[in-house]
Coordinates of C-alpha atoms in Angstrom, one line a residue:
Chain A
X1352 CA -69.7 59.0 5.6
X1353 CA -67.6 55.9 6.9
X1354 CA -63.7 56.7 7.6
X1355 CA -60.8 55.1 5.8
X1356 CA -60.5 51.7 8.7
X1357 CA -63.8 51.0 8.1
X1358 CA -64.0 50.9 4.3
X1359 CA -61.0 48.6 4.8
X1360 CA -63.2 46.5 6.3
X1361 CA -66.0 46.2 4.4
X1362 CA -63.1 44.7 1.9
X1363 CA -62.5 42.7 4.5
X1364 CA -65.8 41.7 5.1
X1365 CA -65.8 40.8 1.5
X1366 CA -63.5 37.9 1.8
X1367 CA -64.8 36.8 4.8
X1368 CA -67.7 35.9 2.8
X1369 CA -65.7 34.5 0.3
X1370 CA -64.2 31.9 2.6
X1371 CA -67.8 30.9 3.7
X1372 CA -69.5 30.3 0.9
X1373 CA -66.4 28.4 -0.7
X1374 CA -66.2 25.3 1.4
X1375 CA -63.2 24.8 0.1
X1376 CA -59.3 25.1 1.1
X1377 CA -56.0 23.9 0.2
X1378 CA -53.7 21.1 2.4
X1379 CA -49.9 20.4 2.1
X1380 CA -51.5 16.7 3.1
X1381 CA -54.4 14.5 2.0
X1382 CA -57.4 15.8 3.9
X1383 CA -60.4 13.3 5.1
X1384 CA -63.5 15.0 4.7
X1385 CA -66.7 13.2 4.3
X1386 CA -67.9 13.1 0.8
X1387 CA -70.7 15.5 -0.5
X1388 CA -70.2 17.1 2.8
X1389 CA -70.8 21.2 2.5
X1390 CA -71.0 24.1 4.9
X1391 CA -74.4 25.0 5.8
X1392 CA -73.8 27.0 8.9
X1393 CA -70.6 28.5 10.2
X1394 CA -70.0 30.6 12.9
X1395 CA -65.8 31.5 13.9
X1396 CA -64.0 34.4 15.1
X1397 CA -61.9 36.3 12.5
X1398 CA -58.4 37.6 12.2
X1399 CA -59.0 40.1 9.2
X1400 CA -55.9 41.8 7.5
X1401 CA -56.0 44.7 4.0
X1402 CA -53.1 45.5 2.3
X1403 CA -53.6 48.2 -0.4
X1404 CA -51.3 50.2 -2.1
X1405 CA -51.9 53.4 0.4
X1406 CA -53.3 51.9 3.6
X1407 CA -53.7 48.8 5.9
X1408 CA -55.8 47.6 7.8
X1409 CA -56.3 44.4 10.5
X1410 CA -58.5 43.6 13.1
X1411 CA -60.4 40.7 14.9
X1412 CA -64.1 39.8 14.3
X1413 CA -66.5 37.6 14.2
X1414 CA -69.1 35.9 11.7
X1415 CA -71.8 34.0 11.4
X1416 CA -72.6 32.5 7.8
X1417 CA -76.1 30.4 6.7
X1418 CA -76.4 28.9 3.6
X1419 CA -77.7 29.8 0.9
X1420 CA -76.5 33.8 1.2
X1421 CA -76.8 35.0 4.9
X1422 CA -74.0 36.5 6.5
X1423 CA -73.5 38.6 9.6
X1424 CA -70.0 40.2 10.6
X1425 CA -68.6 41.9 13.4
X1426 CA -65.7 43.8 13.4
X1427 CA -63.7 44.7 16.7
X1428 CA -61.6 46.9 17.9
X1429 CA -58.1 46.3 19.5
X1430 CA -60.3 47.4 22.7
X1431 CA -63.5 44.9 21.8
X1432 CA -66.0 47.1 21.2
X1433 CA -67.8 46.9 17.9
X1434 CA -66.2 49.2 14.6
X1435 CA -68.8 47.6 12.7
X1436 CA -71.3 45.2 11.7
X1437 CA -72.1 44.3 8.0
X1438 CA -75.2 41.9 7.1
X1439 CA -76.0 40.4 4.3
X1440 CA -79.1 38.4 2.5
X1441 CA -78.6 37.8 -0.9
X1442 CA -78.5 41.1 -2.6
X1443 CA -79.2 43.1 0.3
X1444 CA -76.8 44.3 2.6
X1445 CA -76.7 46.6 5.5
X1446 CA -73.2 48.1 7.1
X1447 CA -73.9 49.5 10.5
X1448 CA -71.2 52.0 12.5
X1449 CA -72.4 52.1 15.8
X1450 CA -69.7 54.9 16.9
X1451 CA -72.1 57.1 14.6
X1452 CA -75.3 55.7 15.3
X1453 CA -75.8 55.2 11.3
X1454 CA -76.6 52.4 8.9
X1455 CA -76.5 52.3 5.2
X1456 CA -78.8 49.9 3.6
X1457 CA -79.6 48.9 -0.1
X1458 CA -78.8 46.1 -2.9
X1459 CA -75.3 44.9 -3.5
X1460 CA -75.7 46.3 -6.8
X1461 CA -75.9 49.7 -5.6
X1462 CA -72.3 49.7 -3.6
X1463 CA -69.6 52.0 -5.2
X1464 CA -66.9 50.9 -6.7
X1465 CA -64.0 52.2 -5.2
X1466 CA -62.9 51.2 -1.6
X1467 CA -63.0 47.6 -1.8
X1468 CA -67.2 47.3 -1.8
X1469 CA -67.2 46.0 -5.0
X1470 CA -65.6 42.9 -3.3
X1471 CA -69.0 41.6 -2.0
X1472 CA -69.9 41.2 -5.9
X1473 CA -67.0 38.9 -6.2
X1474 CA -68.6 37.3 -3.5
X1475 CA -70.8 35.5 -5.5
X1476 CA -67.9 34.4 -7.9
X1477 CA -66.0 32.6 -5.0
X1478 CA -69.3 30.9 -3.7
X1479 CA -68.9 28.6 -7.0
X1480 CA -66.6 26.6 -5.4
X1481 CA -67.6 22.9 -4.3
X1482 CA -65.3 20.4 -4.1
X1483 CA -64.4 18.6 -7.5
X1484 CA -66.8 15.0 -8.0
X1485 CA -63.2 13.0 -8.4
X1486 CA -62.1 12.9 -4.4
X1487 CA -58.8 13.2 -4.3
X1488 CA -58.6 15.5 -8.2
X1489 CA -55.7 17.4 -8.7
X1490 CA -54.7 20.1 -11.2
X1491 CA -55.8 22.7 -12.8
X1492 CA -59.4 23.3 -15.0
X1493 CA -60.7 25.9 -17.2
X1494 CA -64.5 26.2 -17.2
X1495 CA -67.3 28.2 -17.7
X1496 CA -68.3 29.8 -14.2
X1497 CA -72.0 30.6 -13.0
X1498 CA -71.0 34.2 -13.3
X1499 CA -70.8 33.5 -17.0
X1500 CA -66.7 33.9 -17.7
X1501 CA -64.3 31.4 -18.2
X1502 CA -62.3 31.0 -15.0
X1503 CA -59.4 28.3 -14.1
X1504 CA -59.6 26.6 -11.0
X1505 CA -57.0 24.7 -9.6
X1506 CA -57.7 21.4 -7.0
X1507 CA -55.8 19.6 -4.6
X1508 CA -57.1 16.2 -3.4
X1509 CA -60.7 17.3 -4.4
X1510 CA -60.1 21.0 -3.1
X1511 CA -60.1 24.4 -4.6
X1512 CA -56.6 25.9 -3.8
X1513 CA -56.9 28.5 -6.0
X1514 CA -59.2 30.6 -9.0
X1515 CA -58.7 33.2 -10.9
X1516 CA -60.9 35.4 -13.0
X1517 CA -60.2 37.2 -16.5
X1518 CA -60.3 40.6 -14.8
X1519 CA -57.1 39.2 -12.9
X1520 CA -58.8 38.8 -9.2
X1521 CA -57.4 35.3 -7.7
X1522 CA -58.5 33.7 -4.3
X1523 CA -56.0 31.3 -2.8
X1524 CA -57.2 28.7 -0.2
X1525 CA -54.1 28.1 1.8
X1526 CA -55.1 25.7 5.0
X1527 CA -58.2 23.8 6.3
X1528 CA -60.0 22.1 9.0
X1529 CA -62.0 19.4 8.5
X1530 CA -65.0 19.7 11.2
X1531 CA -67.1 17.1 11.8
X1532 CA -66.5 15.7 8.3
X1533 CA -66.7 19.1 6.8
X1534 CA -63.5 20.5 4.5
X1535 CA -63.7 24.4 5.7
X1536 CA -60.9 26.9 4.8
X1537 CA -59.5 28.6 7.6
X1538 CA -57.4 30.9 5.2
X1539 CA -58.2 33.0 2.4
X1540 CA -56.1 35.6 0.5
X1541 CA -57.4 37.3 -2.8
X1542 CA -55.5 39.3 -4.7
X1543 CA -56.9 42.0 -7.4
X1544 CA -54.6 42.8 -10.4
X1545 CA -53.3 46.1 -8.4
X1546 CA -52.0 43.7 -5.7
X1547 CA -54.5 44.6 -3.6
X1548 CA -54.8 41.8 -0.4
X1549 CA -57.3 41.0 1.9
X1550 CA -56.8 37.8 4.2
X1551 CA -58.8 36.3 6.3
X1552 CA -57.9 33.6 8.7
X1553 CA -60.8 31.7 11.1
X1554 CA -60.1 30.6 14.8
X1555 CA -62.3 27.7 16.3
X1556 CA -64.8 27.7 13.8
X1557 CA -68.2 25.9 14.4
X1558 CA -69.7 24.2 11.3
X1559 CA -73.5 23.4 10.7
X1560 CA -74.7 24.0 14.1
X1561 CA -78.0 25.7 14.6
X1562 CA -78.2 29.6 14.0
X1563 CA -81.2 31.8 15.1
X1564 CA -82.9 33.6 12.7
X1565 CA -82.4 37.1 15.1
X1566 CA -78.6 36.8 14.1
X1567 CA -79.0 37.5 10.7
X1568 CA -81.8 40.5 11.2
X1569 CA -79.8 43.9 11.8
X1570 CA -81.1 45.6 14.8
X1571 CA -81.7 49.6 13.7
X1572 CA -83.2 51.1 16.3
X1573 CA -82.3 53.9 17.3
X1574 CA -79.9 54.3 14.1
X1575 CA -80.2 56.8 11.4
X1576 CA -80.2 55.0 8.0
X1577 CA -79.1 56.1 5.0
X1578 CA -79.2 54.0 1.5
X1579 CA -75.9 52.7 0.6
X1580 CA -75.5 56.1 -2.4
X1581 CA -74.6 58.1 1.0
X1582 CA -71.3 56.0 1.0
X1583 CA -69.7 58.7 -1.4
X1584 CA -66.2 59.2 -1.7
X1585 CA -65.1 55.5 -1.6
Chain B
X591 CA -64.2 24.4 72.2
X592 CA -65.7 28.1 72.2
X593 CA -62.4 29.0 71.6
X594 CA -62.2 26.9 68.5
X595 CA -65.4 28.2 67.2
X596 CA -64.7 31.7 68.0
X597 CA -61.3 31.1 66.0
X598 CA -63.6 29.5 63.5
X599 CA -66.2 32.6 63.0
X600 CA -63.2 34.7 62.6
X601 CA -61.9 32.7 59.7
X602 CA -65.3 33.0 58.5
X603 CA -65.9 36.9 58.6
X604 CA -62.5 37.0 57.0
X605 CA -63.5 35.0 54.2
X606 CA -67.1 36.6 53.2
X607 CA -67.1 39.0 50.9
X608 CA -67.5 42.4 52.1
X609 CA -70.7 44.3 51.6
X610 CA -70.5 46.8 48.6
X611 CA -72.2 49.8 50.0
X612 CA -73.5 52.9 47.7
X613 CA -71.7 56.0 47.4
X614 CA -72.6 59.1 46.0
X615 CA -71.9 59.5 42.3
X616 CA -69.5 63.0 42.8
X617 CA -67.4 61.1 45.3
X618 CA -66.9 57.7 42.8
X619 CA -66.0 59.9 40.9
X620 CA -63.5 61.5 42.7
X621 CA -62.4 58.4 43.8
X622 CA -61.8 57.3 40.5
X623 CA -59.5 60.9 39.7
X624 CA -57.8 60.4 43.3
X625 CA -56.9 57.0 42.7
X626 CA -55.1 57.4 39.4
X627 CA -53.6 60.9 40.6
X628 CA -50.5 59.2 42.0
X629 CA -50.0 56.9 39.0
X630 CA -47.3 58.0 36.5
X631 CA -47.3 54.6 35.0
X632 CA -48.3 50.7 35.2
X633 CA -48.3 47.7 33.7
X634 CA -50.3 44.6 33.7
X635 CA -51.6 41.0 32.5
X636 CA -54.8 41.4 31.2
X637 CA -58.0 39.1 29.6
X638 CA -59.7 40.6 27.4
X639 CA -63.2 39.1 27.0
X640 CA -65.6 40.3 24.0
X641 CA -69.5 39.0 24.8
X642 CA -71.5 39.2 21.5
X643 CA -74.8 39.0 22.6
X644 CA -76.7 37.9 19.2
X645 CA -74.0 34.9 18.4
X646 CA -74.3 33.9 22.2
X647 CA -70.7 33.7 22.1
X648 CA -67.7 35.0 23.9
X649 CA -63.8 35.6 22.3
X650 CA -60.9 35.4 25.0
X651 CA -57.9 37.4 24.3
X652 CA -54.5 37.4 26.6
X653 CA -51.9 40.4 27.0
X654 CA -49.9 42.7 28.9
X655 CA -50.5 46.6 29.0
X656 CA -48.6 49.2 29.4
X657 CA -49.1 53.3 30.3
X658 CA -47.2 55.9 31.6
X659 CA -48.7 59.6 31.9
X660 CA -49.7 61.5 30.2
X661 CA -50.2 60.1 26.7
X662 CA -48.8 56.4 26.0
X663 CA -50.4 53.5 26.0
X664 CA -49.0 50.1 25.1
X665 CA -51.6 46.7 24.6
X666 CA -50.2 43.2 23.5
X667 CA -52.0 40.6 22.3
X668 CA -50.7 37.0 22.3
X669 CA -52.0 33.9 20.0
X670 CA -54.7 33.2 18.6
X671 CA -55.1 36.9 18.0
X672 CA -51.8 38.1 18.1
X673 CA -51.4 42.3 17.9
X674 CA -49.2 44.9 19.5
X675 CA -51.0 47.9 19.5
X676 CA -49.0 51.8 21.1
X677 CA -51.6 54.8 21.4
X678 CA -49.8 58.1 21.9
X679 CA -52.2 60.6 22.4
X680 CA -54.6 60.7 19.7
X681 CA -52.5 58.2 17.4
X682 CA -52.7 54.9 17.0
X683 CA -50.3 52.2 15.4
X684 CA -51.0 48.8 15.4
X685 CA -48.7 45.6 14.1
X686 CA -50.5 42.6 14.1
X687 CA -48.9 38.8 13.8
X688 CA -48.6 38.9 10.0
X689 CA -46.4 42.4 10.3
X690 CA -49.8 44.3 8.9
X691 CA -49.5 47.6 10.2
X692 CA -52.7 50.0 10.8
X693 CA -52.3 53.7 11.8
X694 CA -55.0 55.4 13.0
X695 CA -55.4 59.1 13.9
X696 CA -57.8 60.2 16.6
X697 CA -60.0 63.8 16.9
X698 CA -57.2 65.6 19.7
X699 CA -60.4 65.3 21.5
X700 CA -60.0 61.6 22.1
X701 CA -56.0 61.7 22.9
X702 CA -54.7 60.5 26.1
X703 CA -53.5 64.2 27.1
X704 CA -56.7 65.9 27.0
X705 CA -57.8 63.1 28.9
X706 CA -55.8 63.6 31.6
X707 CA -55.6 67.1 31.6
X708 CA -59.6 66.4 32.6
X709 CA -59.1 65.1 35.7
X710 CA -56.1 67.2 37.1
X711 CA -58.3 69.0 39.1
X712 CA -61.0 67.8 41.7
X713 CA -64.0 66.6 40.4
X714 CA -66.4 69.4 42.5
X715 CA -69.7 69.6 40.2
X716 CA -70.7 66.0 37.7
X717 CA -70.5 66.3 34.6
X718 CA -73.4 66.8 32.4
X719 CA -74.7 64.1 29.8
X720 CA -73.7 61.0 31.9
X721 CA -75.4 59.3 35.3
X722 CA -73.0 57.9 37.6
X723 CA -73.4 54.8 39.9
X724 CA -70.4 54.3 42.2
X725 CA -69.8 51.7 45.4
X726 CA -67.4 50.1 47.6
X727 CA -66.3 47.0 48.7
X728 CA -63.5 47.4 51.3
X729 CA -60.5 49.1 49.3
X730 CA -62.4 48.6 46.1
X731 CA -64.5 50.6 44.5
X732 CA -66.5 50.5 41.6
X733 CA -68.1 53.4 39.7
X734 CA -70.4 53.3 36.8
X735 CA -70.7 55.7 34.0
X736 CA -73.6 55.6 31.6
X737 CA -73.6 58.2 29.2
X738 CA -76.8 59.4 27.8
X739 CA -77.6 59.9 24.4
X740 CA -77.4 57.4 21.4
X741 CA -74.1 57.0 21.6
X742 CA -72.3 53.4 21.3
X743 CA -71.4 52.9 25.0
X744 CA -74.4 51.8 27.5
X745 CA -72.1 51.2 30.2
X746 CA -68.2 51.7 31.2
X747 CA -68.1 49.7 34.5
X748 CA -64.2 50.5 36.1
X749 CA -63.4 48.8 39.4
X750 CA -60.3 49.9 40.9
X751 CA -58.6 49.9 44.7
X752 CA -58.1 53.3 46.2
X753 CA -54.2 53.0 45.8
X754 CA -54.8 53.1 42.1
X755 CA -54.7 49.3 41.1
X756 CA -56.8 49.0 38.6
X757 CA -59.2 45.4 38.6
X758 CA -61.4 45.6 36.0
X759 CA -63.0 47.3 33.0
X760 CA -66.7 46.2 31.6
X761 CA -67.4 48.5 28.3
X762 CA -71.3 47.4 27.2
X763 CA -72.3 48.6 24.2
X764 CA -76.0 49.7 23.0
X765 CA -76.3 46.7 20.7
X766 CA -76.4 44.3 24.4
X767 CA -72.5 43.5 23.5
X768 CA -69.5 43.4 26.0
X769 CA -66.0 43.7 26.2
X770 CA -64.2 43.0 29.7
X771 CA -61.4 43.6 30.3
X772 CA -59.7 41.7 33.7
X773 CA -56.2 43.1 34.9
X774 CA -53.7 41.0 37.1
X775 CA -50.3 41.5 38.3
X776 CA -50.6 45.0 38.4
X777 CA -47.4 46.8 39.0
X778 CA -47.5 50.7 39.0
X779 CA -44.7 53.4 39.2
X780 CA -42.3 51.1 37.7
X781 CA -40.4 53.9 35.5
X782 CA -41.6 53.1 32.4
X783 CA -39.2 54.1 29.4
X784 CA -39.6 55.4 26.1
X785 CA -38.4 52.1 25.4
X786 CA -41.3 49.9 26.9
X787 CA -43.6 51.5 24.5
X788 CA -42.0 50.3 20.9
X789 CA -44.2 48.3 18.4
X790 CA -41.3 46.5 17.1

């Protein structure tokens, strides 16, 4: 069983992905990013931060992202050593609590759907969102998402600064970098219907430099591990 | 001329580092108790380094500390990752730069309290389920505890002076990670209030 701080971040870790995959952020200014350009690595620590209606949690982290679907996060605590490590490769995804010795394992699918976890489903929702093909675009579009429902989307200068979903989730894309041509957002918050927040905010992050393959393989031995059903209770 | 060089080696031995020489586990460890017994509180600068050993990268973190026996403990963080963070006993509450708070209660096994009640006494006998590896450098001392097991924590690495001044804390993790943590300006027995250990 995982305690209440690190279901928190698991929602976290949701949105960190979210951020990653997106490529996308909002400016108060005209941003000059090199056209067509698009996140294919990203590595950056991470100021994480959950507001529900009975809890909150923050902490500090870091992340490691690889296009198409790989993701690794580490989540610290105030003292630096590790709460917890989540990865992620397409639809599989391993959360590992090294103060227990114990990893859960198995297919997004399979992640309940209290305590935030079904944020890595919406994960795949916020990865739909390149750029717009008009550079500098601006307002706000209602299309047909991969995920198959209508969502709006609303651009600034070619960016997404904001979607929202029928189901009432929203991701807002408040500031970003541009790194070595690349638009990145270094701030996310989504919002569920219940008011639910989750931000994210990245510090020096490195964009399309080389990533080993090790850092996306979770190292389990030693670790007892348990599929991700075991995570009752969320 | 011999004078000078005479006046020279002595500069010289000054300067080198001193030898760190073994010392038995039970008596780093009792060095460790000894050193702290006559601390009621401190404060101090610290850099907190965390060494992720997959993403061959390492986060630096400034602050100031704060403790005063037998239970608080106060840790600030300043930008980029800004937190204040007050552990009394086996509770902890944490504001971060946004306001977010985080609360956090401990097994009473992990509070401060118990802690220190641990080490009131002399260390006579070690303690089972850890090896110890202790040595000293002049005043300095460094003592190593590795618990055994398959718990999180390889390594916690604490190098202190005899007086109680603490330099350094190195906590390596299973997984090949590390956190240091470096103190400076360490100024203990200060009368720390109630007051120096407020989030807000």
């Amino acid at each position: 069983m995982i305690n209440p701080k690190q279901k928190l971040s698991v929602l976290a870790l949701c949105i960190v992905s979210l951020l990653i995959f997106s490529g996308c952020a909002t400016t108060s200014g005209t941003v000059d990013y090199r056209p067509n350009a698009v996140v294919e690595t990203l590595s950056s620590a991470v100021a994480l931060s959950v507001q529900t209606s009975d809890r909150g949690m923050s902490g500090q982290g870091y992340m490691v992202f690889r296009k198409p679907d790989q993701v690794h996060l580490v989540v610290l605590s105030p003292f630096g050593t590790t709460i917890m490590e989540v990865f992620a490769l397409g639809k599989q995804i391993t959360l590992i609590f090294p103060s227990k010795a114990t990893a859960y394992t198995g297919s997004i699918d399979e992640l309940p759907d209290g305590g935030g976890l079904q944020g890595w489903r919406m994960m795949r929702w916020v990865m739909d969102a390149d750029p717009s093909n008009e550079r500098h675009g601006n307002g706000t579009v209602e299309r047909m998402g991969k995920l198959g429902f209508i969502e709006k989307v609303t651009y600034a200068d070619g960016l997404i600064t904001s979607k929202s979903a029928p189901n009432g989730d929203q991701v807002f894309y408040e500031k970003y970098e541009v790194i070595g041509g690349v638009p990145v957002a270094v701030k996310v918050e989504m919002r569920n219907i219940r008011d639910d927040r989750v931000r994210l905010t990245l510090n020096e992050p490195e964009v399309n430099t080389a990533l080993e393959d090790a850092v996306f393989i979770p190292q389990l031995e030693g670790f007892t591990i348990l599929p991700l059903s075991d995570l009752k209770g969320l | 001329m011999i004078r000078f060089l005479f006046a020279l080696t002595i500069v010289f031995l000054s300067v080198l580092p001193v030898q760190a020489r073994p010392v038995p586990p039970l008596d780093g460890l009792e060095a460790l108790r000894k050193a702290f017994a006559d601390v009621s509180d401190f404060t101090a600068e610290i850099v907190q380094e965390k060494r992720l050993s997959l993403m061959k990268r390492t986060m630096t973190m400034n602050g100031t500390v704060r403790f005063r026996k037998p239970d608080l403990f106060f840790m600030e963080i300043l930008s980029p990752y800004p937190s204040r963070l007050l552990l009394r006993d086996n509770v902890v509450e944490q504001i971060t730069g946004t306001g977010d708070r985080n609360r956090i209660v401990l097994p009473p096994e992990q509070g401060l309290k118990r802690w220190f009640s641990k080490i009131a006494e002399p260390i006579t006998v070690m303690p089972e389920g850890m090896k110890v590896l202790a040595d000293k450098s002049g005043a300095v001392y460094t003592v190593t505890i590795m618990p055994q097991g398959k718990g999180q924590v390889r390594e916690l690495v604490i190098t202190f002076q005899e007086d109680g001044v603490i330099k350094r804390l190195v906590i390596a993790e299973q997984n090949g990670d590390r956190a240091v943590m470096t103190f400076r300006k360490v100024r203990k027995n200060i009368r720390l209030t109630e007051k120096d250990f407020r989030l807000e």
